[in-house]
PDB file of C-alpha atoms and ligand atoms in Angstrom:
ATOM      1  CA  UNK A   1     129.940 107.420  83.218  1.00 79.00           C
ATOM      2  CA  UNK A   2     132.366 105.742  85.859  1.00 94.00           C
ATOM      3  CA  UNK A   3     133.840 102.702  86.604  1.00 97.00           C
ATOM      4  CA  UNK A   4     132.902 101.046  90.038  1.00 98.00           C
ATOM      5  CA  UNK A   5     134.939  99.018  92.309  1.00 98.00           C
ATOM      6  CA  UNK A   6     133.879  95.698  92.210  1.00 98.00           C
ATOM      7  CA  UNK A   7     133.365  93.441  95.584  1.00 98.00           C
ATOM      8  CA  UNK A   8     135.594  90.644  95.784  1.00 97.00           C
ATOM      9  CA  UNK A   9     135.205  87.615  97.544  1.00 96.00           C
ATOM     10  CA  UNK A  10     135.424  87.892 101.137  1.00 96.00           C
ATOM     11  CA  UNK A  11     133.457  90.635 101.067  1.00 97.00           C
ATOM     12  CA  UNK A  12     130.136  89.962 103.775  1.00 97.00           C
ATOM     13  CA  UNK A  13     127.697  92.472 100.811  1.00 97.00           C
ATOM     14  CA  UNK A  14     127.953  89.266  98.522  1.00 98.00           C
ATOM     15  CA  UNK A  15     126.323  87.525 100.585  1.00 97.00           C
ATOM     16  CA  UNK A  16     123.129  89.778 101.488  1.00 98.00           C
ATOM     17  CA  UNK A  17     119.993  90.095 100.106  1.00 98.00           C
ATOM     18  CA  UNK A  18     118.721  93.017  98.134  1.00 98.00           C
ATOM     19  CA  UNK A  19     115.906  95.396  98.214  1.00 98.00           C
ATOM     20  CA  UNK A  20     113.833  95.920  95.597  1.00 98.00           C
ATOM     21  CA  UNK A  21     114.053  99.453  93.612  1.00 98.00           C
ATOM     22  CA  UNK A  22     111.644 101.920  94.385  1.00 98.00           C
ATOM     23  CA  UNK A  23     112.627 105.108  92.654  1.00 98.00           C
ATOM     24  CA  UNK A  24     112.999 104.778  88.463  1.00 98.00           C
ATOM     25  CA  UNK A  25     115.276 108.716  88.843  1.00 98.00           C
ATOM     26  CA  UNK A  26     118.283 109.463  87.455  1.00 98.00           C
ATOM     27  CA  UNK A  27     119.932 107.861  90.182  1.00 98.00           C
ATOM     28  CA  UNK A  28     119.342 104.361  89.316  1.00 98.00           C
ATOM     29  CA  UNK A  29     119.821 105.776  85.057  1.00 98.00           C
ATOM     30  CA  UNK A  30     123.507 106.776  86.930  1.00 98.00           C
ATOM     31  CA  UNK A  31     123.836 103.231  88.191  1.00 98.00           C
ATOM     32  CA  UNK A  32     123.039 101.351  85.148  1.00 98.00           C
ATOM     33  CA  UNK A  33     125.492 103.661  82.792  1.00 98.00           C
ATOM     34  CA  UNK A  34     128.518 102.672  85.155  1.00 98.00           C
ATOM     35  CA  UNK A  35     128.051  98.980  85.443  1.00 98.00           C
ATOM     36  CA  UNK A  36     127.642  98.662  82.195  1.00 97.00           C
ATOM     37  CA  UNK A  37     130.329 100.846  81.961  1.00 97.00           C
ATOM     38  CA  UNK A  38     132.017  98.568  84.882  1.00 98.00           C
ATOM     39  CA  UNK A  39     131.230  94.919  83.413  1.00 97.00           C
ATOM     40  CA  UNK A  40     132.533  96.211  79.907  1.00 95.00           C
ATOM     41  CA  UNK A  41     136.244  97.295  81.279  1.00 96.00           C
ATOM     42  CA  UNK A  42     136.515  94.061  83.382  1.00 96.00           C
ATOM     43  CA  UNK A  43     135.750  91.940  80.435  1.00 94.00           C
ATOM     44  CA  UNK A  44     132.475  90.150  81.851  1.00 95.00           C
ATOM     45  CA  UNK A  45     129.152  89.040  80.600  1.00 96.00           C
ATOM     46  CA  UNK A  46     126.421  90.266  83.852  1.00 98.00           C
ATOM     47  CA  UNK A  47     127.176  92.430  86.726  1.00 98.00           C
ATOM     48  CA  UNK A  48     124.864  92.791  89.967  1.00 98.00           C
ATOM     49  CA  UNK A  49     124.222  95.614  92.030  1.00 98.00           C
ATOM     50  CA  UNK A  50     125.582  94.219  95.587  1.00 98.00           C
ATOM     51  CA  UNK A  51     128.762  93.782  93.238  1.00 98.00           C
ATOM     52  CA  UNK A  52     129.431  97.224  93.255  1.00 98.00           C
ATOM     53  CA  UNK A  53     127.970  97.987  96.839  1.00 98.00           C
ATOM     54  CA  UNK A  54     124.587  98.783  95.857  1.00 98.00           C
ATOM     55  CA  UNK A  55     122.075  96.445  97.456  1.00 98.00           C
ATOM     56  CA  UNK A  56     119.163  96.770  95.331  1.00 98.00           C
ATOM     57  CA  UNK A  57     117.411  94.418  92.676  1.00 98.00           C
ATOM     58  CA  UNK A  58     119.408  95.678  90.003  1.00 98.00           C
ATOM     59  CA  UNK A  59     121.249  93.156  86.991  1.00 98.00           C
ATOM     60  CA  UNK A  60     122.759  93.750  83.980  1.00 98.00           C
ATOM     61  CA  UNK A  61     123.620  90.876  80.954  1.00 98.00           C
ATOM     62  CA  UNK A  62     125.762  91.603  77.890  1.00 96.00           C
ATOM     63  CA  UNK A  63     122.812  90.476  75.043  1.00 93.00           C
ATOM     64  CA  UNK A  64     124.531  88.668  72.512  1.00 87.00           C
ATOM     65  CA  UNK A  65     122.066  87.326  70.983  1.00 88.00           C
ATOM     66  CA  UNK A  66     122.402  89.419  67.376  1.00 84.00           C
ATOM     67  CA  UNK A  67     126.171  89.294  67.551  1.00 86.00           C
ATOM     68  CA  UNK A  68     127.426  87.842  64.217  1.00 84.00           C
ATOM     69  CA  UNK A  69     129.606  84.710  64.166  1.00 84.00           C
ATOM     70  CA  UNK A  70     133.007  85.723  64.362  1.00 85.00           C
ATOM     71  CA  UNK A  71     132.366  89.703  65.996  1.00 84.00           C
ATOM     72  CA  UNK A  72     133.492  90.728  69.506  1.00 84.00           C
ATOM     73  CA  UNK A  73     130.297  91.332  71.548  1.00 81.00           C
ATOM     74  CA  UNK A  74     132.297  93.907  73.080  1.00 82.00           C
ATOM     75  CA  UNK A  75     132.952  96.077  70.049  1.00 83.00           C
ATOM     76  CA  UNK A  76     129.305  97.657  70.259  1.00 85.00           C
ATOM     77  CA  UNK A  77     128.142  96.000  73.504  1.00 89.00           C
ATOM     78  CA  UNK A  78     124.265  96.225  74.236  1.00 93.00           C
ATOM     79  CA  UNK A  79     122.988  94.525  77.420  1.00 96.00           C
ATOM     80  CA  UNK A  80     119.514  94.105  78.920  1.00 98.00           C
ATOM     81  CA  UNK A  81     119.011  95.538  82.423  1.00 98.00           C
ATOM     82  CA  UNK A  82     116.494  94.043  84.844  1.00 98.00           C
ATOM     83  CA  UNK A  83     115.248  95.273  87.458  1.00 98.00           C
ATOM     84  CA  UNK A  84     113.466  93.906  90.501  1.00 98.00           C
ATOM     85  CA  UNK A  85     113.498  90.508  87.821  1.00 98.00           C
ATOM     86  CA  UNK A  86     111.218  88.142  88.656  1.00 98.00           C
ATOM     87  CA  UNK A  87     112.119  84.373  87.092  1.00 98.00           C
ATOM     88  CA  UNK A  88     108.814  83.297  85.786  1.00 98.00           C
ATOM     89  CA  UNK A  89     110.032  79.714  84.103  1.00 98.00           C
ATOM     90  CA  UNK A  90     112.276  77.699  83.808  1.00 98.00           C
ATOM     91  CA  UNK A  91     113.083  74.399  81.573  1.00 98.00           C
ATOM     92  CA  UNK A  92     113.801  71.378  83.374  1.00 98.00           C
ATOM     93  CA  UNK A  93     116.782  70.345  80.773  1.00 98.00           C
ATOM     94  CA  UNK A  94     119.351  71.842  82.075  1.00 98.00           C
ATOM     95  CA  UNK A  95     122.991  72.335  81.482  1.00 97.00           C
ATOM     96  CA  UNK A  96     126.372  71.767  83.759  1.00 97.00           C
ATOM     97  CA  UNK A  97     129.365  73.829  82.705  1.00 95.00           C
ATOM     98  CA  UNK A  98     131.693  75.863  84.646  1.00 95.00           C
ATOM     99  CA  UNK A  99     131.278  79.177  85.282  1.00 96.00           C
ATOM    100  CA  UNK A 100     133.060  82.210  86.528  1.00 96.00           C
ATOM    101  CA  UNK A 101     132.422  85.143  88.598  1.00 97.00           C
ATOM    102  CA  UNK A 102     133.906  89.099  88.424  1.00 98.00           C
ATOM    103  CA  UNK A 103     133.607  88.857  92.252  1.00 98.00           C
ATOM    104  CA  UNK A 104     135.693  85.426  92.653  1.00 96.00           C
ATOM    105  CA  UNK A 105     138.600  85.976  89.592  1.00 94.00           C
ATOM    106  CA  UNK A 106     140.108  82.793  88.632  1.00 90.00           C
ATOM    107  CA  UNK A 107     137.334  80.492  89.943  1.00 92.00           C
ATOM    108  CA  UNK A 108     135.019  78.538  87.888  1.00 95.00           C
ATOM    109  CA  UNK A 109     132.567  76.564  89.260  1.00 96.00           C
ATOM    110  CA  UNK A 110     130.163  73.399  87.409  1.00 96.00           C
ATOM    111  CA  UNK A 111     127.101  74.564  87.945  1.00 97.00           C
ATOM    112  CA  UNK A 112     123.709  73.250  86.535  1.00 98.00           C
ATOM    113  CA  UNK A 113     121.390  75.945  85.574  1.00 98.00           C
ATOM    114  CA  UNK A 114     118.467  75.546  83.378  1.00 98.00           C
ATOM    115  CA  UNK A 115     118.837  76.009  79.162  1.00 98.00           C
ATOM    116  CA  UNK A 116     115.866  78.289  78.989  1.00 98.00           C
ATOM    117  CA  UNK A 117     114.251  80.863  81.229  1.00 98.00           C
ATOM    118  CA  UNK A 118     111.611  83.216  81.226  1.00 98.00           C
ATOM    119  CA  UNK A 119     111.714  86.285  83.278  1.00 98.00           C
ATOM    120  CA  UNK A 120     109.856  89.524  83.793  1.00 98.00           C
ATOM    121  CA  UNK A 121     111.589  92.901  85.279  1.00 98.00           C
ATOM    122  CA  UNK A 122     111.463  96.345  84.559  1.00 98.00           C
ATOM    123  CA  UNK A 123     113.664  98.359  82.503  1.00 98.00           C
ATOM    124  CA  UNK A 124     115.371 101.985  83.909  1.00 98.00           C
ATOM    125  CA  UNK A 125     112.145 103.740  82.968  1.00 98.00           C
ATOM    126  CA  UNK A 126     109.818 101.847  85.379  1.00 98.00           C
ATOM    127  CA  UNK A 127     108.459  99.562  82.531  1.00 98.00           C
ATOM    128  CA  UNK A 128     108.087  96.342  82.486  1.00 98.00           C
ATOM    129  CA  UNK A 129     109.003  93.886  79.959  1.00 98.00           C
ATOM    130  CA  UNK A 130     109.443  89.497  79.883  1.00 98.00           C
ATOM    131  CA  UNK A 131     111.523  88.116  78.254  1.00 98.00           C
ATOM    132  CA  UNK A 132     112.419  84.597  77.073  1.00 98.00           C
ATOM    133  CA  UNK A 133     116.279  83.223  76.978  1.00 97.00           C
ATOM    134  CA  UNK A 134     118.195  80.908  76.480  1.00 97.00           C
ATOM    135  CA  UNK A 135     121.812  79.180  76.988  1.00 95.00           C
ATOM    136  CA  UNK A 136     124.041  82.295  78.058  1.00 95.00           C
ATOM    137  CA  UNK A 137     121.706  84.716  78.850  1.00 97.00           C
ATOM    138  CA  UNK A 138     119.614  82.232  80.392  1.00 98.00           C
ATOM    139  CA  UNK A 139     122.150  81.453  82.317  1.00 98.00           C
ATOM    140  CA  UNK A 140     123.677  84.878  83.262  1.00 98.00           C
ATOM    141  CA  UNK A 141     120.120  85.697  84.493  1.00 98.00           C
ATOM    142  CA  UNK A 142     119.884  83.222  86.767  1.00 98.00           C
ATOM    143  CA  UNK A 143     123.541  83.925  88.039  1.00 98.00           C
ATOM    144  CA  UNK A 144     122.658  87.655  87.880  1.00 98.00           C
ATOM    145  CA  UNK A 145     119.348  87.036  89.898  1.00 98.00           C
ATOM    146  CA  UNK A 146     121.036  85.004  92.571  1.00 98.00           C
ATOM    147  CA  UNK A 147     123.393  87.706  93.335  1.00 98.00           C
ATOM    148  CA  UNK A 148     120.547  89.496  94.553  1.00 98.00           C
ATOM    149  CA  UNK A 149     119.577  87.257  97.368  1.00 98.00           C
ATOM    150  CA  UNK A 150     123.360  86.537  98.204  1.00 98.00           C
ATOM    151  CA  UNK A 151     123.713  83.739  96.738  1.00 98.00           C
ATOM    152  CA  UNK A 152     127.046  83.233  94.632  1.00 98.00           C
ATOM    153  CA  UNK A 153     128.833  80.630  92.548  1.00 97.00           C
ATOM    154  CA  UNK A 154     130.721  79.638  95.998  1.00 96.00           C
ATOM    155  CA  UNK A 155     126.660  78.368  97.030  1.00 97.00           C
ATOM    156  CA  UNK A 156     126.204  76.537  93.722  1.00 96.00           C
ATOM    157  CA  UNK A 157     129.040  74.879  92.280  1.00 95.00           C
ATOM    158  CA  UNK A 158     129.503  71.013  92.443  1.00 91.00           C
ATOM    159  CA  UNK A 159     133.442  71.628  91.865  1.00 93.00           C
ATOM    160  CA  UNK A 160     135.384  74.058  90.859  1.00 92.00           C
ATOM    161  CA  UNK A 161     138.035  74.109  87.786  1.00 88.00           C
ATOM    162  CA  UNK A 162     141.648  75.778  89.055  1.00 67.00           C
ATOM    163  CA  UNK A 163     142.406  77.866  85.723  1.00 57.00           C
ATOM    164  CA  UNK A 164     145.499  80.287  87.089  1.00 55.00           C
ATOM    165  CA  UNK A 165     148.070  78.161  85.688  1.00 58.00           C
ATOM    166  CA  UNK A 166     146.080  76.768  82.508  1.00 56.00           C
ATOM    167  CA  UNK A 167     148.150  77.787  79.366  1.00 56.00           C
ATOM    168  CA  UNK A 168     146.645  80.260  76.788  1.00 52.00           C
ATOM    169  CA  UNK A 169     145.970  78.831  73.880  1.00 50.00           C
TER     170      UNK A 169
HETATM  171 NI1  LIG B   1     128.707  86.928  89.558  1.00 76.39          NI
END
């Protein structure tokens, strides 16, 4: 596995939209390995594939979902990859909280997203799977997804929430 550069703002690739995968090879198993690999060292919860230069329908989400209270979901991290992710449903409630980006460091944007989501993709074998979430990973999908057709938190905020200087707590 490697770690891959990650696009920062600025950078015209965030703003494309991607093709969908064709080939289920060792290539794309490759891929997958390093951004999870990628999103792990930068300390993030979903990476997209036009976030490390590759502009196909390719997402990963950290899946925290059976993390006990109290354990660091990136001690034994497990994510959920997606690919060419279709979103199927989603709830109207929604939710407005800020939200950050590895491509835009520092910047967290309110942004509404819907509280549950159901999506279906295919997984690095060429099999396809739905799934159902909710909060987080409902959210991180839908951030995830919109990555793929250039669309980033700079598109979707209402405001954004200057953190540099906060104080650690
Ligand atoms: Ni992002």
């Amino acid at each position: 596995m490697a770690l891959r550069n990650i696009v920062q703002d600025g950078d015209p690739i965030l703003k494309k939209v991607c093709r969908p995968v064709t080939k289920f090879d060792d290539r794309l198993a490759t891929l997958l390995d390093d951004m999870q690999e990628t999103l792990i060292d930068a300390g993030g919860l979903g990476l997209a594939g036009p976030q490390v230069g590759i502009m196909r329908r390719v997402f990963i989400c950290l899946d925290e979902r059976d993390v006990p209270e109290g354990q660091d979901s990136f001690e034994n991290p497990k994510f959920i990859e997606f690919i060419n992710a279709e979103i199927l449903e989603m709830s109207e409630e929604t939710e407005t909280i800020y939200e950050g980006c590895l491509s835009f460091p520092g910047r967290n944007g309110a942004i509404t997203r819907p509280l549950r989501v159901k999506a279906r993709a295919f997984d690095r074998e060429g099999n396809p799977f739905e799934i159902e979430a909710e909060g987080m990973l409902a959210r991180c999908i839908c951030h995830e997804n919109n990555h793929l057709d250039g669309i980033t938190i700079l598109d979707l905020a209402d405001h954004f929430y200057e953190d540099e200087y906060e104080d650690e707590e």
